């Protein structure tokens, strides 16, 4: 028996804002969408165009408050081939929320305050 990663899920309050953020900040694009006729939720899968792993964004029509992320110790991590250019872009976007210069990594936060770790390709 062998398991492989398929996707991770983040629930979001403003789907359009989140889609725009992930496109601009990380180059992730929509690969498929689930939207029932009753409009109660929308699930959008985002891909990087390289790996089969997806980020699932779930929007719930009747959710009326920010998501409680606790201490927000969980996160996604993405590798980037040009760390300096990525850091500059994320600084310009104002989404860098934590930097660890000793480890050579930093984190950005999305519109719902989920943290995404940016690591260099080594």
mmCIF file of C-alpha atoms in Angstrom:
data_model
loop_
_atom_site.group_PDB
_atom_site.id
_atom_site.type_symbol
_atom_site.label_atom_id
_atom_site.label_comp_id
_atom_site.label_asym_id
_atom_site.label_seq_id
_atom_site.Cartn_x
_atom_site.Cartn_y
_atom_site.Cartn_z
ATOM 1 C CA UNK A 1 0.000 0.000 0.000
ATOM 2 C CA UNK A 2 1.357 3.414 -0.968
ATOM 3 C CA UNK A 3 -0.128 6.817 -0.197
ATOM 4 C CA UNK A 4 0.518 9.999 -2.182
ATOM 5 C CA UNK A 5 -0.408 13.576 -1.409
ATOM 6 C CA UNK A 6 -3.446 14.760 -3.378
ATOM 7 C CA UNK A 7 -4.314 18.196 -1.971
ATOM 8 C CA UNK A 8 -4.524 20.473 1.057
ATOM 9 C CA UNK A 9 -7.580 22.551 1.898
ATOM 10 C CA UNK A 10 -7.975 26.132 3.113
ATOM 11 C CA UNK A 11 -11.440 27.534 3.765
ATOM 12 C CA UNK A 12 -11.735 31.117 2.520
ATOM 13 C CA UNK A 13 -14.200 33.949 3.075
ATOM 14 C CA UNK A 14 -13.786 35.800 -0.237
ATOM 15 C CA UNK A 15 -13.092 33.320 -3.028
ATOM 16 C CA UNK A 16 -12.333 35.909 -5.723
ATOM 17 C CA UNK A 17 -9.877 37.745 -3.472
ATOM 18 C CA UNK A 18 -8.162 34.478 -2.550
ATOM 19 C CA UNK A 19 -7.952 33.321 -6.182
ATOM 20 C CA UNK A 20 -6.368 36.650 -7.146
ATOM 21 C CA UNK A 21 -3.891 36.407 -4.262
ATOM 22 C CA UNK A 22 -2.745 32.875 -5.083
ATOM 23 C CA UNK A 23 -2.424 33.738 -8.772
ATOM 24 C CA UNK A 24 -0.376 36.886 -8.122
ATOM 25 C CA UNK A 25 1.695 35.705 -5.156
ATOM 26 C CA UNK A 26 2.431 32.121 -6.195
ATOM 27 C CA UNK A 27 1.362 31.680 -9.818
ATOM 28 C CA UNK A 28 -1.237 29.056 -8.871
ATOM 29 C CA UNK A 29 -4.043 28.584 -11.387
ATOM 30 C CA UNK A 30 -7.471 26.994 -11.160
ATOM 31 C CA UNK A 31 -7.488 23.411 -12.419
ATOM 32 C CA UNK A 32 -11.067 22.461 -11.539
ATOM 33 C CA UNK A 33 -14.125 23.638 -9.661
ATOM 34 C CA UNK A 34 -17.074 22.086 -7.856
ATOM 35 C CA UNK A 35 -20.179 24.265 -7.480
ATOM 36 C CA UNK A 36 -23.547 22.695 -6.644
ATOM 37 C CA UNK A 37 -26.713 24.193 -8.094
ATOM 38 C CA UNK A 38 -27.912 25.378 -4.683
ATOM 39 C CA UNK A 39 -24.855 27.672 -4.362
ATOM 40 C CA UNK A 40 -24.132 26.541 -0.804
ATOM 41 C CA UNK A 41 -20.398 26.129 -1.432
ATOM 42 C CA UNK A 42 -17.720 26.357 -4.082
ATOM 43 C CA UNK A 43 -14.535 24.310 -4.117
ATOM 44 C CA UNK A 44 -11.700 25.404 -6.375
ATOM 45 C CA UNK A 45 -8.541 23.367 -6.875
ATOM 46 C CA UNK A 46 -5.374 25.310 -7.682
ATOM 47 C CA UNK A 47 -2.272 23.819 -9.261
ATOM 48 C CA UNK A 48 1.277 24.934 -9.885
ATOM 49 C CA UNK A 49 1.434 23.430 -13.392
ATOM 50 C CA UNK A 50 4.392 21.249 -12.397
ATOM 51 C CA UNK A 51 3.415 18.860 -9.594
ATOM 52 C CA UNK A 52 0.160 16.915 -9.219
ATOM 53 C CA UNK A 53 -0.437 18.406 -5.751
ATOM 54 C CA UNK A 54 -3.350 20.877 -5.482
ATOM 55 C CA UNK A 55 -4.474 23.520 -3.029
ATOM 56 C CA UNK A 56 -8.217 23.257 -2.467
ATOM 57 C CA UNK A 57 -9.967 26.520 -1.608
ATOM 58 C CA UNK A 58 -13.424 26.030 -0.101
ATOM 59 C CA UNK A 59 -15.933 28.869 0.099
ATOM 60 C CA UNK A 60 -19.088 28.351 2.185
ATOM 61 C CA UNK A 61 -22.022 30.660 1.416
ATOM 62 C CA UNK A 62 -23.359 30.735 4.972
ATOM 63 C CA UNK A 63 -20.023 31.245 6.782
ATOM 64 C CA UNK A 64 -20.210 34.717 8.330
ATOM 65 C CA UNK A 65 -17.054 35.157 10.403
ATOM 66 C CA UNK A 66 -13.278 34.862 10.085
ATOM 67 C CA UNK A 67 -11.916 31.353 10.430
ATOM 68 C CA UNK A 68 -10.312 30.559 13.775
ATOM 69 C CA UNK A 69 -6.793 29.489 12.869
ATOM 70 C CA UNK A 70 -5.673 28.925 16.446
ATOM 71 C CA UNK A 71 -1.967 29.516 16.784
ATOM 72 C CA UNK A 72 -1.612 29.080 13.012
ATOM 73 C CA UNK A 73 1.268 26.622 13.375
ATOM 74 C CA UNK A 74 0.198 24.654 10.281
ATOM 75 C CA UNK A 75 1.190 25.911 6.847
ATOM 76 C CA UNK A 76 1.946 25.065 3.252
ATOM 77 C CA UNK A 77 5.477 25.291 1.916
ATOM 78 C CA UNK A 78 6.446 26.096 -1.655
ATOM 79 C CA UNK A 79 9.899 26.004 -3.244
ATOM 80 C CA UNK A 80 10.982 28.843 -5.484
ATOM 81 C CA UNK A 81 13.884 28.966 -7.944
ATOM 82 C CA UNK A 82 14.548 32.711 -7.456
ATOM 83 C CA UNK A 83 14.275 33.519 -3.764
ATOM 84 C CA UNK A 84 15.336 37.156 -4.138
ATOM 85 C CA UNK A 85 12.736 37.923 -6.823
ATOM 86 C CA UNK A 86 10.020 36.102 -4.862
ATOM 87 C CA UNK A 87 10.868 37.963 -1.649
ATOM 88 C CA UNK A 88 10.843 41.303 -3.470
ATOM 89 C CA UNK A 89 7.445 40.552 -5.032
ATOM 90 C CA UNK A 90 5.945 39.482 -1.701
ATOM 91 C CA UNK A 91 7.405 42.532 0.067
ATOM 92 C CA UNK A 92 5.771 44.741 -2.582
ATOM 93 C CA UNK A 93 2.467 42.913 -2.052
ATOM 94 C CA UNK A 94 2.770 43.512 1.708
ATOM 95 C CA UNK A 95 2.158 39.857 2.551
ATOM 96 C CA UNK A 96 5.454 38.855 4.212
ATOM 97 C CA UNK A 97 4.506 38.020 7.795
ATOM 98 C CA UNK A 98 7.635 36.319 9.174
ATOM 99 C CA UNK A 99 11.239 35.968 8.100
ATOM 100 C CA UNK A 100 13.884 33.557 9.354
ATOM 101 C CA UNK A 101 17.088 34.813 7.782
ATOM 102 C CA UNK A 102 19.193 32.206 9.611
ATOM 103 C CA UNK A 103 17.242 29.403 7.886
ATOM 104 C CA UNK A 104 16.942 31.324 4.617
ATOM 105 C CA UNK A 105 13.129 31.134 4.545
ATOM 106 C CA UNK A 106 10.156 33.426 5.005
ATOM 107 C CA UNK A 107 6.399 33.191 5.290
ATOM 108 C CA UNK A 108 3.607 35.067 3.574
ATOM 109 C CA UNK A 109 0.000 35.217 4.714
ATOM 110 C CA UNK A 110 -3.036 35.012 2.447
ATOM 111 C CA UNK A 111 -6.213 37.121 2.775
ATOM 112 C CA UNK A 112 -7.574 34.737 5.447
ATOM 113 C CA UNK A 113 -4.233 34.769 7.331
ATOM 114 C CA UNK A 114 -3.107 31.260 6.368
ATOM 115 C CA UNK A 115 0.691 31.116 6.366
ATOM 116 C CA UNK A 116 2.681 29.897 3.367
ATOM 117 C CA UNK A 117 6.376 29.113 3.777
ATOM 118 C CA UNK A 118 8.658 30.084 0.919
ATOM 119 C CA UNK A 119 11.844 28.023 0.661
ATOM 120 C CA UNK A 120 14.633 28.175 -1.890
ATOM 121 C CA UNK A 121 15.257 25.320 -4.281
ATOM 122 C CA UNK A 122 18.425 23.714 -2.983
#
